[in-house]
Every structure is written in structure tokens, then in C-alpha cells.
Amino acid sequence: MKPTFVGCMVESRPPANPLFLREEELRQGIELMFYAYRDFTFESDQQLKRYGLGRAHHRALYFIGRHPGHTVGHLLSILKVTKQSISRVLKDLLEQGYVEQKSGARDRRERLLWLTEKGQALEQELTGRQSQRFARAYRETGAEAVDGFRKVLLGLLDPAERAIVDKRVRGGAR
Amino acid sequence: MKPTFVGCMVESRPPANPLFLREEELRQGIELMFYAYRDFTFESDQQLKRYGLGRAHHRALYFIGRHPGHTVGHLLSILKVTKQSISRVLKDLLEQGYVEQKSGARDRRERLLWLTEKGQALEQELTGRQSQRFARAYRETGAEAVDGFRKVLLGLLDPAERAIVDKRVRGGAR
DNA sequence: CAAATAGGTCAATACTATTGACCTTGTCAA
DNA sequence: TTGACAAGGTCAATAGTATTGACCTATTTG
């Protein structure tokens, strides 16, 4: 199939279709997100296998380390899973001495969670690989790109979540 | 513990610790990635339930639509799962008429995959919600941020994957 | 023809998650 | 003090996704 109007063929796609370009652009974002998440989780998943743990355990370790002394309920609101689901994970981590709990002083129904030293070590080991990946990406792309990256990720959140997550991520506080 | 040198206390964190700041910055990226992915997948997962399908079915639909006429092997190399895993998903999609296959002309061992019209409709419905989320985020943050977002996501990939993914994402070709 | 490749299949197992029902402990207000 | 409600746990059933391992067919290719 030969081009009849060579002037249009400088680029490989038809030029005057902004809607098409937009959908294309959006799909590229979706795909990159998939590919990045795929690779981002791979290494720590491998590491977790050696400990007989899964990705859910890493998530719990991560957020308990990030928010020490916070409640099970807070963890649930971060992970957005059911308590039956987190319960299995916490049971494993408590039994194996990665996490310890104390009942709340303010409200004694609450279980406050901390990483033990062993838990901190494992969390560091698991997150370390992911941090290195981020460090490499940040180094290669520069501060401006990193800023854009963070802005878009925040923009992808449910609107109701943004303020909460932004505060949680920046402040470390609840 | 009172500050002895008030000049340092303009900001709430100690200033002269670049290593700490760097780790903090990396963890913020990791977390935002988690939160964004969590919200990004939620809506289409809900929609999938109504069809009795799971996220794996969406992934297959997505990439078959994105790379029509490509082989099962190519799909495997994108998703990085085993053939036993994709097999279940493809069986469902074929049986329910979302996907059709033809044996390859070049190599008759190959199964080339296409979406049916029904498959295209479902894929559009599922991806549409995610596209809208991306469109909103892109609109709110601007072209520069989007560019940074994409650069960092590419940087997060395994180095061996980058050229492949970059080409796949931009070109649509294998 | 023999080796390699694309793909499928059966079986066992594991991890993550859900819904639903029901329980204990503790808080707080009427 | 009692009753409503909240934090959290537990048992059971089910589902979705994925793995490893073994073995099979059809087809291509050296």
C-alpha cells in the first residue's frame, strides 16, 4: 500500500486525530504502570519465597514499619482488605516473631503493632531491593521527572483518598 | 529534648542528612506506587466480578486487543506467567466468545489471538474506567508531569526489559 | 530423520482474598 | 447500670491466580 500524499508520511501515524492520540497516550500510561509494577514486585516476591512468606506479608511488614504503634484497623484502611485476610498474615508474622503487639492504652480493644528487630531486618531486606530500583530510576531521570511521577501517581488515586494518602506519605503520621 | 541551635529548626526535620532524606523520598515513591495501583485496579475488578471474570482475564483481553493476531507465546512474554496459568484464562475467554484464535500461516503450531466484537466491547468497558482515571490525572498534572511519570516508570523496569517495553508501548508492534 | 519449539493438559499445591455468621472485649452515653 | 456500638478475632466455605512437574501432540527445521 503506497502513500499517495507523501507530505503526510513524515510520521508513521495520521497527524490530525487528537482523540486517537489521547487514547493512545492513556493506554501507554496504563501499560507502563502494568510493566513497572510487574518488575517492581518480582525481586521481593522471590526473596519472600525463601522465607515461606508472600507479598501480603511484605505489605503488612512495610506499613507496620512505616506506622509503628498503629492499630490493626489503620492497617486495614491502608491495605483495603478484610480483617479475615489481614488476620492470617498477622498471625504468621506474630508467630514467627517479626511483629509484636500491645493493647492500646487509650482504648484497650485496640491492638497496636510494631516490628521486632527481626521484623525490621526482614523489612529492610525486602524493601531494600525495591528502594534500589527506585533510586536507580530517580537517578536516571532527574528531580523534575520524579516530581511529575509523584504528581501523576497522586492524581491516579480516588479523589477521596488523596488528602489522606498525601498526608500519610509525606508526614508518616496517621 | 530541646533544640540547642534554633536556626536548624525552621523545618521540622533535621536538615543535614541527605541519606535520610533520600530513603524517605524512595519510600514515598514505593508507597505512592502501591496506593495508585490499589485504586487503579479497584473499579475494573468490581466490573469484572459482574461477568464472573478476574483481573487476569482483563490483562489477557487488554494485551490481545493491543496486539491483535499475536501468539500465545508473545502474551506469555508480556505477562510473565506460566502457560498453565494463561491457559485457564484463555479457555474461559474462548468459550465465552470474547477471543478467537486462528492457527498461524507462517507456523501452524502457533495460535494467533484476536478479540471478537464482544471481546472488544468488554475490553473497552473495563479499560475505559482506567483510561478515565488516567485522563483525569493527566489533565490535572500537565504534560510535563506526564512526561516525568512515563520516564520514571520506564526507569523502574528491569534494564533488559526497557528497550522491549518502550518499543512495545510506543509502537504497538511486537 | 532427529531435535527443538509452540502449545496443551493433568495433578498437586500455595497464596490471597472474599462473604457470612458469630463471638469477646471494651467504650461510652443515656 | 444497662444497652448500643466499635475493635478485633475466628470458623467455614469458596474463588481466583499462580506455581512446579510430568507428559503429550503437532510442527518446524537442521
Short mmCIF file of N, CA and C in Angstrom, two decimals, chain A residues 35-151:
data_model
loop_
_atom_site.label_atom_id
_atom_site.label_comp_id
_atom_site.label_asym_id
_atom_site.label_seq_id
_atom_site.Cartn_x
_atom_site.Cartn_y
_atom_site.Cartn_z
N TYR A 35 3.69 -2.82 33.48
CA TYR A 35 5.04 -3.36 33.34
C TYR A 35 5.91 -2.99 34.55
N ALA A 36 5.80 -1.74 34.98
CA ALA A 36 6.63 -1.30 36.12
C ALA A 36 6.25 -2.05 37.39
N TYR A 37 4.97 -2.23 37.61
CA TYR A 37 4.54 -2.94 38.82
C TYR A 37 4.98 -4.40 38.76
N ARG A 38 4.89 -4.97 37.58
CA ARG A 38 5.31 -6.36 37.39
C ARG A 38 6.78 -6.54 37.80
N ASP A 39 7.63 -5.67 37.29
CA ASP A 39 9.06 -5.81 37.59
C ASP A 39 9.38 -5.38 39.02
N PHE A 40 8.66 -4.38 39.48
CA PHE A 40 8.87 -3.82 40.81
C PHE A 40 8.62 -4.86 41.91
N THR A 41 7.65 -5.73 41.69
CA THR A 41 7.30 -6.71 42.72
C THR A 41 8.07 -8.02 42.58
N PHE A 42 8.70 -8.22 41.45
CA PHE A 42 9.29 -9.53 41.17
C PHE A 42 10.38 -9.94 42.17
N GLU A 43 11.35 -9.05 42.34
CA GLU A 43 12.50 -9.41 43.17
C GLU A 43 12.13 -9.71 44.62
N SER A 44 11.32 -8.85 45.21
CA SER A 44 10.97 -9.10 46.61
C SER A 44 10.08 -10.33 46.75
N ASP A 45 9.29 -10.60 45.74
CA ASP A 45 8.50 -11.83 45.76
C ASP A 45 9.41 -13.06 45.81
N GLN A 46 10.47 -13.03 45.05
CA GLN A 46 11.44 -14.14 45.05
C GLN A 46 12.05 -14.32 46.44
N GLN A 47 12.44 -13.19 47.00
CA GLN A 47 13.06 -13.19 48.33
C GLN A 47 12.08 -13.74 49.37
N LEU A 48 10.83 -13.31 49.27
CA LEU A 48 9.80 -13.75 50.22
C LEU A 48 9.64 -15.26 50.21
N LYS A 49 9.74 -15.85 49.03
CA LYS A 49 9.58 -17.31 48.91
C LYS A 49 10.54 -18.05 49.82
N ARG A 50 11.76 -17.54 49.91
CA ARG A 50 12.78 -18.21 50.74
C ARG A 50 12.41 -18.21 52.21
N TYR A 51 11.54 -17.29 52.60
CA TYR A 51 11.10 -17.24 53.99
C TYR A 51 9.73 -17.90 54.15
N GLY A 52 9.20 -18.44 53.06
CA GLY A 52 7.88 -19.05 53.13
C GLY A 52 6.78 -18.02 53.33
N LEU A 53 7.03 -16.81 52.86
CA LEU A 53 6.03 -15.74 53.01
C LEU A 53 5.58 -15.26 51.63
N GLY A 54 4.53 -14.48 51.61
CA GLY A 54 4.01 -13.95 50.35
C GLY A 54 4.00 -12.44 50.34
N ARG A 55 3.52 -11.90 49.25
CA ARG A 55 3.53 -10.45 49.07
C ARG A 55 2.70 -9.73 50.13
N ALA A 56 1.63 -10.39 50.56
CA ALA A 56 0.78 -9.78 51.59
C ALA A 56 1.56 -9.58 52.89
N HIS A 57 2.48 -10.50 53.17
CA HIS A 57 3.30 -10.35 54.37
C HIS A 57 4.23 -9.14 54.26
N HIS A 58 4.76 -8.96 53.06
CA HIS A 58 5.62 -7.80 52.85
C HIS A 58 4.85 -6.50 53.04
N ARG A 59 3.65 -6.46 52.49
CA ARG A 59 2.84 -5.25 52.62
C ARG A 59 2.59 -4.92 54.09
N ALA A 60 2.24 -5.96 54.86
CA ALA A 60 1.99 -5.73 56.29
C ALA A 60 3.26 -5.27 56.98
N LEU A 61 4.37 -5.96 56.74
CA LEU A 61 5.65 -5.56 57.34
C LEU A 61 5.97 -4.12 56.98
N TYR A 62 5.79 -3.80 55.71
CA TYR A 62 6.13 -2.46 55.26
C TYR A 62 5.36 -1.40 56.03
N PHE A 63 4.05 -1.56 56.06
CA PHE A 63 3.23 -0.48 56.64
C PHE A 63 3.28 -0.46 58.17
N ILE A 64 3.52 -1.62 58.79
CA ILE A 64 3.72 -1.60 60.24
C ILE A 64 5.03 -0.86 60.55
N GLY A 65 6.05 -1.10 59.74
CA GLY A 65 7.31 -0.39 59.93
C GLY A 65 7.17 1.10 59.68
N ARG A 66 6.33 1.42 58.76
CA ARG A 66 6.13 2.81 58.38
C ARG A 66 5.28 3.55 59.39
N HIS A 67 4.39 2.82 60.03
CA HIS A 67 3.48 3.42 61.01
C HIS A 67 3.51 2.63 62.31
N PRO A 68 4.63 2.63 63.00
CA PRO A 68 4.76 1.80 64.20
C PRO A 68 3.79 2.23 65.28
N GLY A 69 3.23 1.24 65.96
CA GLY A 69 2.32 1.54 67.05
C GLY A 69 0.91 1.87 66.59
N HIS A 70 0.64 1.69 65.33
CA HIS A 70 -0.72 1.94 64.84
C HIS A 70 -1.56 0.68 64.95
N THR A 71 -2.86 0.85 64.76
CA THR A 71 -3.79 -0.25 65.02
C THR A 71 -4.00 -1.16 63.81
N VAL A 72 -4.58 -2.31 64.08
CA VAL A 72 -4.99 -3.22 63.01
C VAL A 72 -5.97 -2.52 62.08
N GLY A 73 -6.85 -1.77 62.64
CA GLY A 73 -7.84 -1.05 61.84
C GLY A 73 -7.19 -0.08 60.87
N HIS A 74 -6.15 0.59 61.33
CA HIS A 74 -5.45 1.51 60.44
C HIS A 74 -4.80 0.76 59.28
N LEU A 75 -4.22 -0.38 59.60
CA LEU A 75 -3.62 -1.22 58.58
C LEU A 75 -4.68 -1.64 57.55
N LEU A 76 -5.85 -2.00 58.04
CA LEU A 76 -6.94 -2.38 57.13
C LEU A 76 -7.32 -1.23 56.22
N SER A 77 -7.32 -0.02 56.75
CA SER A 77 -7.74 1.13 55.94
C SER A 77 -6.69 1.47 54.89
N ILE A 78 -5.46 1.08 55.14
CA ILE A 78 -4.40 1.28 54.15
C ILE A 78 -4.48 0.22 53.06
N LEU A 79 -4.56 -1.02 53.47
CA LEU A 79 -4.48 -2.12 52.52
C LEU A 79 -5.81 -2.34 51.81
N LYS A 80 -6.90 -1.90 52.44
CA LYS A 80 -8.24 -2.12 51.88
C LYS A 80 -8.50 -3.59 51.60
N VAL A 81 -8.27 -4.39 52.62
CA VAL A 81 -8.67 -5.80 52.55
C VAL A 81 -9.54 -6.07 53.78
N THR A 82 -10.07 -7.27 53.87
CA THR A 82 -10.92 -7.61 55.01
C THR A 82 -10.06 -8.01 56.20
N LYS A 83 -10.67 -7.97 57.38
CA LYS A 83 -9.92 -8.34 58.57
C LYS A 83 -9.57 -9.83 58.56
N GLN A 84 -10.41 -10.66 57.92
CA GLN A 84 -10.09 -12.07 57.81
C GLN A 84 -8.81 -12.28 57.01
N SER A 85 -8.63 -11.40 56.04
CA SER A 85 -7.46 -11.52 55.18
C SER A 85 -6.19 -11.07 55.91
N ILE A 86 -6.28 -9.97 56.60
CA ILE A 86 -5.10 -9.48 57.31
C ILE A 86 -4.78 -10.38 58.49
N SER A 87 -5.81 -11.00 59.02
CA SER A 87 -5.65 -11.83 60.21
C SER A 87 -4.66 -12.98 60.00
N ARG A 88 -4.80 -13.64 58.86
CA ARG A 88 -3.88 -14.74 58.54
C ARG A 88 -2.43 -14.24 58.50
N VAL A 89 -2.26 -13.11 57.83
CA VAL A 89 -0.93 -12.54 57.65
C VAL A 89 -0.32 -12.14 59.00
N LEU A 90 -1.11 -11.46 59.81
CA LEU A 90 -0.61 -11.02 61.11
C LEU A 90 -0.30 -12.21 62.01
N LYS A 91 -1.12 -13.24 61.92
CA LYS A 91 -0.90 -14.44 62.73
C LYS A 91 0.48 -15.02 62.40
N ASP A 92 0.77 -15.16 61.11
CA ASP A 92 2.08 -15.67 60.69
C ASP A 92 3.20 -14.79 61.23
N LEU A 93 3.06 -13.49 61.06
CA LEU A 93 4.14 -12.57 61.42
C LEU A 93 4.35 -12.54 62.93
N LEU A 94 3.27 -12.65 63.69
CA LEU A 94 3.39 -12.69 65.15
C LEU A 94 4.04 -13.98 65.60
N GLU A 95 3.57 -15.08 65.06
CA GLU A 95 4.10 -16.40 65.44
C GLU A 95 5.59 -16.50 65.14
N GLN A 96 5.98 -15.92 64.03
CA GLN A 96 7.38 -16.04 63.62
C GLN A 96 8.25 -14.91 64.15
N GLY A 97 7.66 -14.09 65.01
CA GLY A 97 8.45 -13.09 65.71
C GLY A 97 8.90 -11.90 64.87
N TYR A 98 8.16 -11.60 63.81
CA TYR A 98 8.51 -10.43 63.01
C TYR A 98 7.77 -9.19 63.53
N VAL A 99 6.67 -9.44 64.21
CA VAL A 99 5.81 -8.35 64.67
C VAL A 99 5.43 -8.61 66.12
N GLU A 100 5.30 -7.54 66.89
CA GLU A 100 4.77 -7.69 68.24
C GLU A 100 3.61 -6.72 68.43
N GLN A 101 2.74 -7.05 69.41
CA GLN A 101 1.57 -6.22 69.62
C GLN A 101 1.42 -5.88 71.10
N LYS A 102 0.83 -4.73 71.32
CA LYS A 102 0.45 -4.34 72.68
C LYS A 102 -0.97 -3.83 72.60
N SER A 103 -1.71 -4.01 73.68
CA SER A 103 -3.07 -3.46 73.64
C SER A 103 -2.99 -1.97 73.94
N GLY A 104 -3.88 -1.23 73.32
CA GLY A 104 -3.83 0.23 73.39
C GLY A 104 -4.07 0.76 74.80
N ALA A 105 -3.40 1.85 75.14
CA ALA A 105 -3.59 2.46 76.45
C ALA A 105 -4.88 3.27 76.43
N ARG A 106 -5.09 3.97 75.34
CA ARG A 106 -6.26 4.83 75.18
C ARG A 106 -7.53 3.98 75.10
N ASP A 107 -7.45 2.96 74.28
CA ASP A 107 -8.59 2.06 74.07
C ASP A 107 -8.06 0.64 74.07
N ARG A 108 -8.39 -0.10 75.10
CA ARG A 108 -7.73 -1.40 75.26
C ARG A 108 -8.25 -2.48 74.32
N ARG A 109 -9.26 -2.14 73.51
CA ARG A 109 -9.67 -3.10 72.48
C ARG A 109 -8.67 -3.11 71.33
N GLU A 110 -8.00 -1.99 71.15
CA GLU A 110 -7.09 -1.85 70.01
C GLU A 110 -5.82 -2.67 70.19
N ARG A 111 -5.36 -3.25 69.09
CA ARG A 111 -4.05 -3.92 69.10
C ARG A 111 -3.07 -3.03 68.35
N LEU A 112 -2.07 -2.56 69.06
CA LEU A 112 -1.07 -1.71 68.40
C LEU A 112 0.08 -2.57 67.94
N LEU A 113 0.56 -2.28 66.76
CA LEU A 113 1.54 -3.17 66.11
C LEU A 113 2.90 -2.51 65.94
N TRP A 114 3.94 -3.31 66.20
CA TRP A 114 5.32 -2.88 65.98
C TRP A 114 6.11 -3.98 65.29
N LEU A 115 7.14 -3.60 64.58
CA LEU A 115 8.10 -4.59 64.09
C LEU A 115 9.07 -4.92 65.20
N THR A 116 9.43 -6.17 65.34
CA THR A 116 10.56 -6.53 66.21
C THR A 116 11.85 -6.22 65.45
N GLU A 117 12.98 -6.43 66.09
CA GLU A 117 14.24 -6.22 65.36
C GLU A 117 14.34 -7.16 64.17
N LYS A 118 13.92 -8.38 64.40
CA LYS A 118 13.91 -9.37 63.32
C LYS A 118 13.00 -8.90 62.17
N GLY A 119 11.88 -8.33 62.56
CA GLY A 119 10.95 -7.82 61.55
C GLY A 119 11.52 -6.64 60.78
N GLN A 120 12.21 -5.77 61.52
CA GLN A 120 12.85 -4.63 60.86
C GLN A 120 13.89 -5.08 59.86
N ALA A 121 14.64 -6.11 60.27
CA ALA A 121 15.70 -6.62 59.39
C ALA A 121 15.10 -7.18 58.10
N LEU A 122 14.05 -7.97 58.27
CA LEU A 122 13.42 -8.56 57.07
C LEU A 122 12.81 -7.47 56.19
N GLU A 123 12.15 -6.53 56.83
CA GLU A 123 11.52 -5.46 56.06
C GLU A 123 12.57 -4.70 55.25
N GLN A 124 13.68 -4.40 55.91
CA GLN A 124 14.78 -3.71 55.22
C GLN A 124 15.28 -4.51 54.03
N GLU A 125 15.41 -5.80 54.25
CA GLU A 125 15.93 -6.65 53.18
C GLU A 125 14.98 -6.65 51.98
N LEU A 126 13.68 -6.74 52.28
CA LEU A 126 12.70 -6.81 51.20
C LEU A 126 12.55 -5.46 50.50
N THR A 127 12.39 -4.42 51.29
CA THR A 127 12.17 -3.10 50.71
C THR A 127 13.45 -2.57 50.06
N GLY A 128 14.60 -3.04 50.58
CA GLY A 128 15.87 -2.57 50.05
C GLY A 128 16.00 -2.74 48.55
N ARG A 129 15.57 -3.88 48.08
CA ARG A 129 15.65 -4.14 46.64
C ARG A 129 14.77 -3.18 45.86
N GLN A 130 13.61 -2.92 46.41
CA GLN A 130 12.70 -2.00 45.72
C GLN A 130 13.22 -0.57 45.78
N SER A 131 13.82 -0.23 46.92
CA SER A 131 14.40 1.11 47.04
C SER A 131 15.52 1.31 46.03
N GLN A 132 16.33 0.28 45.87
CA GLN A 132 17.42 0.39 44.91
C GLN A 132 16.89 0.61 43.50
N ARG A 133 15.81 -0.08 43.20
CA ARG A 133 15.18 0.10 41.89
C ARG A 133 14.70 1.54 41.72
N PHE A 134 14.06 2.07 42.76
CA PHE A 134 13.60 3.45 42.70
C PHE A 134 14.78 4.42 42.62
N ALA A 135 15.81 4.14 43.41
CA ALA A 135 16.98 5.03 43.40
C ALA A 135 17.59 5.10 42.01
N ARG A 136 17.68 3.96 41.37
CA ARG A 136 18.24 3.92 40.02
C ARG A 136 17.37 4.74 39.05
N ALA A 137 16.06 4.50 39.14
CA ALA A 137 15.15 5.20 38.24
C ALA A 137 15.19 6.71 38.49
N TYR A 138 15.25 7.10 39.74
CA TYR A 138 15.28 8.52 40.10
C TYR A 138 16.57 9.16 39.61
N ARG A 139 17.67 8.45 39.81
CA ARG A 139 18.98 8.95 39.39
C ARG A 139 18.99 9.15 37.87
N GLU A 140 18.43 8.20 37.17
CA GLU A 140 18.49 8.26 35.71
C GLU A 140 17.58 9.32 35.10
N THR A 141 16.52 9.66 35.83
CA THR A 141 15.54 10.55 35.21
C THR A 141 15.57 11.98 35.75
N GLY A 142 16.08 12.15 36.97
CA GLY A 142 16.21 13.51 37.48
C GLY A 142 15.03 13.99 38.31
N ALA A 143 15.30 15.06 39.05
CA ALA A 143 14.35 15.54 40.05
C ALA A 143 13.03 15.99 39.45
N GLU A 144 13.10 16.56 38.26
CA GLU A 144 11.89 17.08 37.63
C GLU A 144 10.95 15.95 37.25
N ALA A 145 11.54 14.90 36.68
CA ALA A 145 10.73 13.74 36.30
C ALA A 145 10.13 13.09 37.54
N VAL A 146 10.92 13.01 38.60
CA VAL A 146 10.44 12.40 39.85
C VAL A 146 9.25 13.20 40.38
N ASP A 147 9.34 14.48 40.28
CA ASP A 147 8.25 15.32 40.74
C ASP A 147 6.97 15.05 39.93
N GLY A 148 7.13 14.94 38.63
CA GLY A 148 5.99 14.63 37.78
C GLY A 148 5.42 13.26 38.09
N PHE A 149 6.31 12.32 38.29
CA PHE A 149 5.92 10.95 38.64
C PHE A 149 5.01 10.96 39.86
N ARG A 150 5.46 11.65 40.90
CA ARG A 150 4.69 11.67 42.13
C ARG A 150 3.35 12.38 41.96
N LYS A 151 3.37 13.45 41.20
CA LYS A 151 2.12 14.19 40.97
C LYS A 151 1.10 13.31 40.26
#
